[in-house]
Amino acid sequence: MTLVHDPDRIPTGQQIRQLTGQIQGAREGRTLGSVLVDVWYTVVTVGLCVVFVVGAASTIKNAAPDAAGVGGFAPGELPGALVVLALLGGLLSLAGRLGPLGVGGGGASWWLPLPIDRRGLLRPTVLAWPAVAFGSGAVLAPLAVFAFGASASVASVLGWAAVGGSAAALLASLAALAQGVDGAPGRPTGSRMVGWAGDLLLLAGTVGVAAMALASGSAGTSSAAAGTSVASTFGSGWVLGAGWWVSAPLLAGAAAATVVAERRSGLLHGGRLRTQGSVGERARVAVLSLDLRELSRALTSGSERSRRRSSLAVPSAGPRRAVVLADLILLARSPRLILQVVVTVLLAVAATRMTLLGSGLPLYATLLLTGFWAANTAAAGGRHAELAPVLDRLLPLSARQVRVARGGVPLLAASVWAVAVSAMEVARTGNALWWPVGLAWAVVLAAAAVRSAYRPPPTWSPTMVASPM
């Protein structure tokens, strides 16, 4: 018997995807009714979330004093535009670290080795990121702008939704296009450069919001003059809000970049697709299980970094100092972690000047969140040590002493946050008691970060309960 190779009988990537979907649907008992129920459940859930967020934002906005403007800023669209810029930077940074193109799990084991066109297999993934980014930007951009007191009208809402959605889609499509750029030996790849660009956008937006908060003055009568000055400069009808002409080229650029990325998807290396797919699956499982520690690990270890041996020799006078120095070196080698600490400090500084938060429970909850974020970001050494407990057991220290030493770097980050917040509150209220309170909270936040890093892993042995998560 002679085997004849017939290229016409080789299935395409789209046919393989359809066959896989049919097999999966047959195993799960997927019917038209179940699909409609899932769609209806998703629509109702998203609708309720949007109504809840809009209602809460309207209640807080109506409770804020009108003299100083909303949030200590002048009523207008510029502060919201800076928040949108920060959100876009976060999206771009996330896209650079998660891929955005990747194949994990069964797809990496069964699809990639097949002698078929890889472009047909990756087409849904290429189209998914710009579509999801467009929907997210269309929802978050108007909410961010109108939370700062901009005039809400149908045209303005639709305009900001179009601008935010098209800008987010463009950034996602550019991230997919940059994934195929291979860096030279010793040079960063396209995805890593995209992640750096997203970090810079996030930092620029946060610095802008903090600068406007400081320039607007504290909550009270002193900020009214500053708010009027800013309002006269930028106004409540900033040109970008009604700039439909802005969204058209952005959307066209997103469509063109998506088409080019889809055409070049067949040239991507299988190893990189597996790596990015595994990072995406780890992040997805961490989000569904509400495990922020594993999410931080996935986003931190997923970035491609060159492993270099440091020539810096730092002498240590004992095991405790060695632990602290190791955590400091780990933080210094992770610019993204340092950026997160800086962003949280800037957000806390802006929160102290926002009339929208007032001086009660909303402000304290925001400060608590930003402070724990800063301390938990600096606790990367504890998270890595919990993942590999042999590192701590090799030290001539007890478990309690090791955890106390691991709290040195989180305490440093929490102290930076506490000094900035205490200085702003002392300047706002004139009460010097904020200094001891802030420093005491720094110790509490560092202890909470270490406890979070060393908490026991979730147990999956009990019977699973069906839930939306």
CSV table of C-alpha atoms in Angstrom, one decimal:
chain,number,residue,atom,x,y,z
A,1,MET,CA,0.0,0.0,0.0
A,2,THR,CA,1.3,3.4,-1.0
A,3,LEU,CA,0.6,6.4,1.2
A,4,VAL,CA,-0.2,9.6,-0.8
A,5,HIS,CA,0.1,13.0,0.7
A,6,ASP,CA,-3.0,15.1,-0.1
A,7,PRO,CA,-2.7,18.6,1.2
A,8,ASP,CA,-6.4,19.3,0.4
A,9,ARG,CA,-7.4,16.8,3.0
A,10,ILE,CA,-5.5,18.4,5.9
A,11,PRO,CA,-8.0,20.2,8.1
A,12,THR,CA,-7.6,23.9,8.7
A,13,GLY,CA,-7.2,25.6,12.0
A,14,GLN,CA,-10.9,26.7,12.0
A,15,GLN,CA,-12.0,23.1,11.4
A,16,ILE,CA,-9.9,21.9,14.3
A,17,ARG,CA,-11.4,24.5,16.6
A,18,GLN,CA,-14.9,23.6,15.5
A,19,LEU,CA,-14.2,19.9,16.1
A,20,THR,CA,-12.8,20.6,19.5
A,21,GLY,CA,-15.8,22.7,20.4
A,22,GLN,CA,-18.2,19.9,19.3
A,23,ILE,CA,-16.3,17.3,21.4
A,24,GLN,CA,-16.3,19.6,24.4
A,25,GLY,CA,-20.0,20.5,24.0
A,26,ALA,CA,-20.9,16.8,23.7
A,27,ARG,CA,-19.0,16.0,26.9
A,28,GLU,CA,-20.6,19.0,28.8
A,29,GLY,CA,-24.1,18.5,27.4
A,30,ARG,CA,-24.0,21.9,25.9
A,31,THR,CA,-27.3,22.8,24.2
A,32,LEU,CA,-28.9,25.9,22.9
A,33,GLY,CA,-30.9,26.4,26.0
A,34,SER,CA,-27.9,26.3,28.3
A,35,VAL,CA,-26.1,28.8,26.1
A,36,LEU,CA,-29.0,31.2,26.2
A,37,VAL,CA,-29.2,30.8,30.0
A,38,ASP,CA,-25.5,31.6,30.3
A,39,VAL,CA,-25.9,34.7,28.1
A,40,TRP,CA,-28.9,35.9,30.0
A,41,TYR,CA,-27.1,35.4,33.3
A,42,THR,CA,-24.1,37.3,32.1
A,43,VAL,CA,-26.3,40.2,30.8
A,44,VAL,CA,-28.2,40.5,34.1
A,45,THR,CA,-25.0,40.3,36.2
A,46,VAL,CA,-23.3,43.0,34.2
A,47,GLY,CA,-26.4,45.2,34.2
A,48,LEU,CA,-26.8,44.9,38.0
A,49,CYS,CA,-23.1,45.7,38.5
A,50,VAL,CA,-23.3,48.8,36.3
A,51,VAL,CA,-26.5,50.0,38.0
A,52,PHE,CA,-24.9,49.5,41.4
A,53,VAL,CA,-21.7,51.4,40.5
A,54,VAL,CA,-23.6,54.3,38.9
A,55,GLY,CA,-25.9,54.5,41.9
A,56,ALA,CA,-23.1,54.5,44.4
A,57,ALA,CA,-21.1,57.1,42.4
A,58,SER,CA,-24.2,59.3,42.2
A,59,THR,CA,-24.9,59.0,46.0
A,60,ILE,CA,-21.3,59.9,46.9
A,61,LYS,CA,-21.2,62.7,44.3
A,62,ASN,CA,-24.4,64.3,45.6
A,63,ALA,CA,-23.1,64.1,49.2
A,64,ALA,CA,-19.9,66.0,48.4
A,65,PRO,CA,-19.8,69.8,48.9
A,66,ASP,CA,-20.3,71.8,45.8
A,67,ALA,CA,-18.1,74.7,46.7
A,68,ALA,CA,-14.8,72.9,46.3
A,69,GLY,CA,-15.8,70.8,43.3
A,70,VAL,CA,-15.9,67.1,43.2
A,71,GLY,CA,-12.8,65.4,44.6
A,72,GLY,CA,-10.9,68.6,45.5
A,73,PHE,CA,-10.6,69.2,41.7
A,74,ALA,CA,-12.4,71.6,39.6
A,75,PRO,CA,-15.4,70.1,37.9
A,76,GLY,CA,-14.1,69.1,34.5
A,77,GLU,CA,-12.9,66.3,32.3
A,78,LEU,CA,-9.1,66.7,32.7
A,79,PRO,CA,-8.8,64.8,36.0
A,80,GLY,CA,-10.9,62.0,34.6
A,81,ALA,CA,-8.8,62.0,31.4
A,82,LEU,CA,-5.7,61.4,33.6
A,83,VAL,CA,-7.4,58.5,35.3
A,84,VAL,CA,-8.4,57.1,31.9
A,85,LEU,CA,-4.7,57.4,30.9
A,86,ALA,CA,-3.7,55.5,34.0
A,87,LEU,CA,-6.3,52.8,33.3
A,88,LEU,CA,-5.0,52.5,29.7
A,89,GLY,CA,-1.5,52.1,31.0
A,90,GLY,CA,-2.6,49.3,33.3
A,91,LEU,CA,-4.3,47.6,30.4
A,92,LEU,CA,-1.2,47.9,28.2
A,93,SER,CA,1.0,46.6,31.0
A,94,LEU,CA,-1.3,43.6,31.6
A,95,ALA,CA,-1.4,42.8,27.9
A,96,GLY,CA,2.4,42.9,27.7
A,97,ARG,CA,2.7,40.4,30.5
A,98,LEU,CA,-0.2,38.1,29.6
A,99,GLY,CA,0.6,37.8,26.0
A,100,PRO,CA,-1.8,38.7,24.8
A,101,LEU,CA,-1.6,35.7,22.4
A,102,GLY,CA,-1.1,32.4,24.1
A,103,VAL,CA,-2.2,28.8,24.0
A,104,GLY,CA,-2.3,26.9,27.3
A,105,GLY,CA,-3.6,23.6,28.7
A,106,GLY,CA,-5.0,21.2,26.2
A,107,GLY,CA,-4.4,23.6,23.3
A,108,ALA,CA,-0.7,23.6,23.9
A,109,SER,CA,-0.6,19.8,24.1
A,110,TRP,CA,-2.8,19.0,21.2
A,111,TRP,CA,-3.2,22.0,18.9
A,112,LEU,CA,0.4,23.3,18.5
A,113,PRO,CA,2.0,20.0,17.4
A,114,LEU,CA,-0.5,19.5,14.6
A,115,PRO,CA,0.7,20.1,11.0
A,116,ILE,CA,-2.0,22.7,10.3
A,117,ASP,CA,-2.0,26.5,9.9
A,118,ARG,CA,-1.5,28.1,13.3
A,119,ARG,CA,-3.2,31.3,12.1
A,120,GLY,CA,-6.6,29.6,12.1
A,121,LEU,CA,-6.1,28.3,15.6
A,122,LEU,CA,-5.1,31.7,17.0
A,123,ARG,CA,-7.7,33.9,15.2
A,124,PRO,CA,-10.3,33.9,18.1
A,125,THR,CA,-7.5,34.8,20.6
A,126,VAL,CA,-6.3,37.7,18.4
A,127,LEU,CA,-9.8,39.1,18.1
A,128,ALA,CA,-10.7,38.6,21.7
A,129,TRP,CA,-8.3,41.0,23.3
A,130,PRO,CA,-9.2,44.1,21.3
A,131,ALA,CA,-12.9,43.3,21.7
A,132,VAL,CA,-12.7,42.9,25.5
A,133,ALA,CA,-10.5,46.0,25.7
A,134,PHE,CA,-13.0,48.0,23.7
A,135,GLY,CA,-15.9,47.0,26.0
A,136,SER,CA,-13.8,47.7,29.2
A,137,GLY,CA,-12.7,51.1,28.0
A,138,ALA,CA,-16.2,52.0,26.8
A,139,VAL,CA,-17.5,51.4,30.4
A,140,LEU,CA,-14.6,52.6,32.5
A,141,ALA,CA,-13.8,55.9,30.6
A,142,PRO,CA,-17.2,57.6,31.2
A,143,LEU,CA,-17.4,56.5,34.8
A,144,ALA,CA,-13.9,57.8,35.5
A,145,VAL,CA,-14.6,61.2,33.8
A,146,PHE,CA,-18.0,61.8,35.4
A,147,ALA,CA,-16.9,60.8,38.8
A,148,PHE,CA,-14.9,64.0,38.8
A,149,GLY,CA,-17.9,66.2,38.2
A,150,ALA,CA,-17.9,66.6,34.5
A,151,SER,CA,-21.3,67.5,32.9
A,152,ALA,CA,-23.1,64.3,32.1
A,153,SER,CA,-25.1,64.3,28.8
A,154,VAL,CA,-25.9,61.6,26.3
A,155,ALA,CA,-23.5,63.0,23.7
A,156,SER,CA,-20.7,63.3,26.3
A,157,VAL,CA,-21.2,59.8,27.6
A,158,LEU,CA,-21.2,58.3,24.2
A,159,GLY,CA,-18.2,60.4,23.2
A,160,TRP,CA,-16.1,59.3,26.1
A,161,ALA,CA,-17.2,55.7,25.7
A,162,ALA,CA,-16.1,55.8,22.1
A,163,VAL,CA,-12.8,57.4,22.9
A,164,GLY,CA,-12.0,55.1,25.8
A,165,GLY,CA,-13.1,51.9,24.0
A,166,SER,CA,-11.2,52.7,20.8
A,167,ALA,CA,-8.0,53.7,22.7
A,168,ALA,CA,-8.1,50.5,24.7
A,169,ALA,CA,-8.7,48.4,21.6
A,170,LEU,CA,-5.8,50.1,19.8
A,171,LEU,CA,-3.4,49.4,22.7
A,172,ALA,CA,-4.5,45.8,22.9
A,173,SER,CA,-4.1,45.3,19.2
A,174,LEU,CA,-0.6,46.9,19.3
A,175,ALA,CA,0.3,44.6,22.1
A,176,ALA,CA,-0.7,41.6,20.0
A,177,LEU,CA,1.3,43.0,17.1
A,178,ALA,CA,4.4,43.6,19.2
A,179,GLN,CA,4.3,40.0,20.5
A,180,GLY,CA,5.8,38.8,17.3
A,181,VAL,CA,8.8,41.1,17.5
A,182,ASP,CA,11.8,39.0,18.6
A,183,GLY,CA,14.5,40.8,20.5
A,184,ALA,CA,18.1,40.3,19.7
A,185,PRO,CA,20.2,38.3,22.1
A,186,GLY,CA,20.3,40.2,25.4
A,187,ARG,CA,17.6,42.6,24.2
A,188,PRO,CA,14.0,42.8,25.5
A,189,THR,CA,11.3,41.2,23.4
A,190,GLY,CA,8.3,43.1,22.0
A,191,SER,CA,6.0,42.0,24.8
A,192,ARG,CA,8.4,43.2,27.5
A,193,MET,CA,8.7,46.6,25.9
A,194,VAL,CA,4.9,46.8,25.7
A,195,GLY,CA,4.8,46.1,29.5
A,196,TRP,CA,7.3,48.9,30.1
A,197,ALA,CA,5.3,51.3,28.0
A,198,GLY,CA,2.2,50.4,30.0
A,199,ASP,CA,4.0,51.0,33.3
A,200,LEU,CA,5.1,54.5,32.1
A,201,LEU,CA,1.6,55.4,31.1
A,202,LEU,CA,0.3,54.2,34.4
A,203,LEU,CA,2.9,56.3,36.2
A,204,ALA,CA,2.3,59.4,34.1
A,205,GLY,CA,-1.5,59.3,34.7
A,206,THR,CA,-1.0,58.7,38.5
A,207,VAL,CA,1.5,61.5,38.7
A,208,GLY,CA,-0.9,63.8,36.9
A,209,VAL,CA,-3.8,63.1,39.2
A,210,ALA,CA,-1.6,63.6,42.3
A,211,ALA,CA,-0.2,66.8,40.9
A,212,MET,CA,-3.7,68.2,40.3
A,213,ALA,CA,-4.8,67.1,43.7
A,214,LEU,CA,-1.9,69.0,45.3
A,215,ALA,CA,-2.4,72.0,43.1
A,216,SER,CA,-6.1,72.2,43.9
A,217,GLY,CA,-5.5,72.6,47.6
A,218,SER,CA,-7.1,70.8,50.5
A,219,ALA,CA,-10.7,70.1,50.9
A,220,GLY,CA,-12.3,73.3,52.1
A,221,THR,CA,-12.7,76.9,51.3
A,222,SER,CA,-9.1,77.3,50.3
A,223,SER,CA,-9.6,74.9,47.3
A,224,ALA,CA,-12.4,76.9,45.9
A,225,ALA,CA,-10.2,79.5,44.3
A,226,ALA,CA,-7.8,76.9,42.9
A,227,GLY,CA,-10.8,74.9,41.6
A,228,THR,CA,-12.2,78.0,39.9
A,229,SER,CA,-8.7,78.7,38.3
A,230,VAL,CA,-8.4,75.2,37.0
A,231,ALA,CA,-12.0,75.2,35.7
A,232,SER,CA,-11.4,78.5,33.8
A,233,THR,CA,-8.4,76.9,32.2
A,234,PHE,CA,-9.8,73.6,31.1
A,235,GLY,CA,-13.5,74.1,31.5
A,236,SER,CA,-16.2,71.4,32.0
A,237,GLY,CA,-16.5,70.8,28.3
A,238,TRP,CA,-12.9,69.8,27.4
A,239,VAL,CA,-12.5,69.1,23.7
A,240,LEU,CA,-11.8,65.4,24.1
A,241,GLY,CA,-15.1,64.7,25.7
A,242,ALA,CA,-17.1,65.5,22.6
A,243,GLY,CA,-14.2,64.6,20.2
A,244,TRP,CA,-15.9,61.9,18.1
A,245,TRP,CA,-13.2,62.7,15.6
A,246,VAL,CA,-10.6,61.3,18.0
A,247,SER,CA,-12.2,57.9,18.3
A,248,ALA,CA,-12.5,57.4,14.5
A,249,PRO,CA,-8.7,57.2,13.7
A,250,LEU,CA,-8.1,55.2,17.0
A,251,LEU,CA,-10.7,52.7,16.0
A,252,ALA,CA,-9.3,52.5,12.4
A,253,GLY,CA,-5.8,52.0,13.8
A,254,ALA,CA,-7.1,49.2,16.1
A,255,ALA,CA,-8.7,47.5,13.2
A,256,ALA,CA,-5.6,47.7,11.0
A,257,ALA,CA,-3.3,46.5,13.8
A,258,THR,CA,-5.6,43.6,14.6
A,259,VAL,CA,-5.7,42.5,10.9
A,260,VAL,CA,-1.9,42.7,10.7
A,261,ALA,CA,-1.5,40.8,14.0
A,262,GLU,CA,-3.9,38.1,12.8
A,263,ARG,CA,-2.0,37.7,9.6
A,264,ARG,CA,1.3,37.4,11.5
A,265,SER,CA,0.0,35.1,14.2
A,266,GLY,CA,1.0,32.0,12.2
A,267,LEU,CA,4.7,33.0,12.5
A,268,LEU,CA,4.7,33.0,16.3
A,269,HIS,CA,7.0,30.5,18.0
A,270,GLY,CA,5.2,27.6,19.8
A,271,GLY,CA,7.4,27.9,22.9
A,272,ARG,CA,6.4,31.5,23.4
A,273,LEU,CA,2.7,30.6,22.9
A,274,ARG,CA,3.0,27.9,25.5
A,275,THR,CA,4.7,30.3,28.0
A,276,GLN,CA,2.2,33.1,27.5
A,277,GLY,CA,-0.7,30.6,27.7
A,278,SER,CA,0.5,29.2,31.0
A,279,VAL,CA,0.8,32.7,32.5
A,280,GLY,CA,-2.7,33.6,31.3
A,281,GLU,CA,-4.1,30.4,32.8
A,282,ARG,CA,-2.4,31.0,36.1
A,283,ALA,CA,-3.8,34.5,36.2
A,284,ARG,CA,-7.3,33.4,35.3
A,285,VAL,CA,-7.4,30.7,37.9
A,286,ALA,CA,-6.0,33.1,40.5
A,287,VAL,CA,-8.8,35.6,39.7
A,288,LEU,CA,-11.6,33.0,39.8
A,289,SER,CA,-10.3,31.7,43.1
A,290,LEU,CA,-9.7,35.2,44.5
A,291,ASP,CA,-6.1,34.4,45.2
A,292,LEU,CA,-4.2,37.7,45.0
A,293,ARG,CA,-1.0,36.1,46.0
A,294,GLU,CA,-1.0,33.7,43.1
A,295,LEU,CA,-2.0,36.5,40.8
A,296,SER,CA,1.0,38.5,41.9
A,297,ARG,CA,3.2,35.5,41.3
A,298,ALA,CA,1.8,35.0,37.8
A,299,LEU,CA,2.2,38.6,36.7
A,300,THR,CA,5.7,38.9,38.3
A,301,SER,CA,7.2,35.6,37.0
A,302,GLY,CA,5.5,35.9,33.6
A,303,SER,CA,7.6,38.8,32.5
A,304,GLU,CA,10.6,37.7,30.5
A,305,ARG,CA,13.7,38.9,32.1
A,306,SER,CA,17.3,38.1,31.5
A,307,ARG,CA,19.0,36.3,34.3
A,308,ARG,CA,22.3,37.9,35.1
A,309,ARG,CA,24.8,37.3,37.9
A,310,SER,CA,25.2,40.4,39.9
A,311,SER,CA,28.7,41.6,40.5
A,312,LEU,CA,27.6,43.5,43.6
A,313,ALA,CA,28.8,41.8,46.8
A,314,VAL,CA,26.9,43.1,49.9
A,315,PRO,CA,28.3,41.8,53.1
A,316,SER,CA,25.8,40.5,55.7
A,317,ALA,CA,26.4,40.4,59.4
A,318,GLY,CA,24.1,37.5,60.3
A,319,PRO,CA,21.1,35.6,58.9
A,320,ARG,CA,18.5,38.3,59.6
A,321,ARG,CA,20.4,40.9,57.7
A,322,ALA,CA,20.9,38.4,54.8
A,323,VAL,CA,17.2,37.9,54.6
A,324,VAL,CA,16.5,41.6,54.5
A,325,LEU,CA,19.2,42.2,51.9
A,326,ALA,CA,17.9,39.4,49.7
A,327,ASP,CA,14.4,40.9,49.8
A,328,LEU,CA,15.8,44.3,49.0
A,329,ILE,CA,17.8,43.0,46.0
A,330,LEU,CA,14.7,41.2,44.8
A,331,LEU,CA,12.7,44.4,45.0
A,332,ALA,CA,15.5,46.4,43.3
A,333,ARG,CA,15.6,43.8,40.4
A,334,SER,CA,11.8,44.2,39.8
A,335,PRO,CA,11.2,47.7,38.6
A,336,ARG,CA,7.5,46.9,38.2
A,337,LEU,CA,7.2,46.3,42.0
A,338,ILE,CA,8.9,49.6,42.7
A,339,LEU,CA,6.5,51.3,40.3
A,340,GLN,CA,3.5,49.8,42.1
A,341,VAL,CA,4.8,51.2,45.4
A,342,VAL,CA,5.2,54.7,43.9
A,343,VAL,CA,1.7,54.5,42.3
A,344,THR,CA,0.1,53.6,45.6
A,345,VAL,CA,1.8,56.4,47.4
A,346,LEU,CA,0.7,58.9,44.8
A,347,LEU,CA,-2.9,57.6,44.9
A,348,ALA,CA,-2.9,57.9,48.7
A,349,VAL,CA,-1.6,61.5,48.4
A,350,ALA,CA,-4.4,62.3,45.9
A,351,ALA,CA,-7.0,60.6,48.1
A,352,THR,CA,-6.2,63.0,51.0
A,353,ARG,CA,-7.1,66.0,48.9
A,354,MET,CA,-10.3,64.6,47.4
A,355,THR,CA,-13.5,66.2,48.7
A,356,LEU,CA,-15.4,63.3,47.2
A,357,LEU,CA,-13.9,61.0,49.8
A,358,GLY,CA,-14.4,63.5,52.6
A,359,SER,CA,-12.6,62.9,55.9
A,360,GLY,CA,-14.5,59.8,57.2
A,361,LEU,CA,-14.9,56.2,56.4
A,362,PRO,CA,-14.5,56.4,52.6
A,363,LEU,CA,-11.1,58.2,53.0
A,364,TYR,CA,-9.9,55.8,55.6
A,365,ALA,CA,-10.9,52.8,53.5
A,366,THR,CA,-9.0,54.2,50.5
A,367,LEU,CA,-5.9,54.8,52.6
A,368,LEU,CA,-6.1,51.3,54.1
A,369,LEU,CA,-6.4,49.8,50.6
A,370,THR,CA,-3.4,51.8,49.2
A,371,GLY,CA,-1.3,51.2,52.3
A,372,PHE,CA,-1.8,47.4,52.2
A,373,TRP,CA,-1.2,47.4,48.4
A,374,ALA,CA,2.2,49.1,49.0
A,375,ALA,CA,3.2,46.8,51.8
A,376,ASN,CA,2.0,43.7,50.0
A,377,THR,CA,3.9,44.7,46.9
A,378,ALA,CA,7.1,44.8,48.8
A,379,ALA,CA,6.5,41.4,50.3
A,380,ALA,CA,7.6,39.5,47.2
A,381,GLY,CA,10.4,37.8,49.1
A,382,GLY,CA,7.9,36.3,51.5
A,383,ARG,CA,5.7,35.0,48.7
A,384,HIS,CA,8.7,33.4,47.0
A,385,ALA,CA,9.8,31.9,50.3
A,386,GLU,CA,6.4,30.4,50.9
A,387,LEU,CA,6.5,28.9,47.4
A,388,ALA,CA,9.8,27.2,48.3
A,389,PRO,CA,9.9,26.7,52.1
A,390,VAL,CA,13.4,25.1,51.9
A,391,LEU,CA,14.9,28.6,51.6
A,392,ASP,CA,13.7,29.5,55.1
A,393,ARG,CA,14.6,26.1,56.6
A,394,LEU,CA,18.2,26.4,55.5
A,395,LEU,CA,18.6,29.5,57.7
A,396,PRO,CA,19.7,29.1,61.4
A,397,LEU,CA,16.5,30.9,62.5
A,398,SER,CA,13.2,29.9,63.8
A,399,ALA,CA,10.0,30.3,61.7
A,400,ARG,CA,9.0,33.3,63.7
A,401,GLN,CA,12.4,35.0,63.4
A,402,VAL,CA,12.4,34.4,59.7
A,403,ARG,CA,9.0,36.0,59.3
A,404,VAL,CA,10.0,39.0,61.4
A,405,ALA,CA,13.0,39.4,59.1
A,406,ARG,CA,10.8,39.1,56.0
A,407,GLY,CA,8.8,42.0,57.3
A,408,GLY,CA,11.7,44.5,57.0
A,409,VAL,CA,11.1,45.4,53.3
A,410,PRO,CA,7.3,45.6,53.6
A,411,LEU,CA,7.8,47.8,56.7
A,412,LEU,CA,10.1,50.1,54.6
A,413,ALA,CA,7.4,50.4,51.9
A,414,ALA,CA,4.6,51.0,54.4
A,415,SER,CA,6.7,53.6,56.2
A,416,VAL,CA,7.2,55.6,52.9
A,417,TRP,CA,3.4,55.4,52.4
A,418,ALA,CA,2.8,56.4,56.1
A,419,VAL,CA,5.1,59.4,55.9
A,420,ALA,CA,3.5,60.7,52.8
A,421,VAL,CA,-0.1,60.2,54.1
A,422,SER,CA,0.8,61.7,57.5
A,423,ALA,CA,2.4,64.7,56.0
A,424,MET,CA,-0.7,65.4,53.9
A,425,GLU,CA,-3.1,64.9,56.8
A,426,VAL,CA,-1.0,67.1,59.1
A,427,ALA,CA,-1.0,69.8,56.5
A,428,ARG,CA,-4.8,69.4,55.9
A,429,THR,CA,-6.0,69.2,59.5
A,430,GLY,CA,-3.1,70.7,61.5
A,431,ASN,CA,-3.2,67.7,63.9
A,432,ALA,CA,0.3,66.3,64.7
A,433,LEU,CA,-1.2,63.1,66.0
A,434,TRP,CA,-1.3,61.8,62.5
A,435,TRP,CA,2.5,61.1,62.7
A,436,PRO,CA,2.3,58.4,65.4
A,437,VAL,CA,-0.9,57.0,64.0
A,438,GLY,CA,0.7,56.7,60.5
A,439,LEU,CA,3.9,55.0,61.8
A,440,ALA,CA,1.8,52.5,63.9
A,441,TRP,CA,-0.3,51.7,60.8
A,442,ALA,CA,2.9,51.1,58.9
A,443,VAL,CA,3.8,48.3,61.4
A,444,VAL,CA,0.3,46.8,61.2
A,445,LEU,CA,0.4,46.9,57.4
A,446,ALA,CA,3.8,45.2,57.2
A,447,ALA,CA,2.6,42.5,59.5
A,448,ALA,CA,-0.5,42.0,57.4
A,449,ALA,CA,1.6,41.7,54.3
A,450,VAL,CA,3.9,39.0,55.8
A,451,ARG,CA,0.9,37.1,57.1
A,452,SER,CA,-0.7,37.3,53.7
A,453,ALA,CA,2.5,36.0,52.0
A,454,TYR,CA,2.8,33.1,54.4
A,455,ARG,CA,-0.9,32.1,54.6
A,456,PRO,CA,-1.6,28.4,54.0
A,457,PRO,CA,-2.4,27.5,50.3
A,458,PRO,CA,-6.1,26.8,49.5
A,459,THR,CA,-7.2,23.2,50.0
A,460,TRP,CA,-8.9,21.7,46.9
A,461,SER,CA,-9.6,18.3,48.6
A,462,PRO,CA,-13.2,19.1,49.8
A,463,THR,CA,-16.2,18.7,47.5
A,464,MET,CA,-16.4,21.7,45.1
A,465,VAL,CA,-19.6,23.8,45.3
A,466,ALA,CA,-21.0,25.2,42.0
A,467,SER,CA,-20.9,29.0,42.1
A,468,PRO,CA,-20.6,31.9,39.6
A,469,MET,CA,-16.8,31.9,40.4
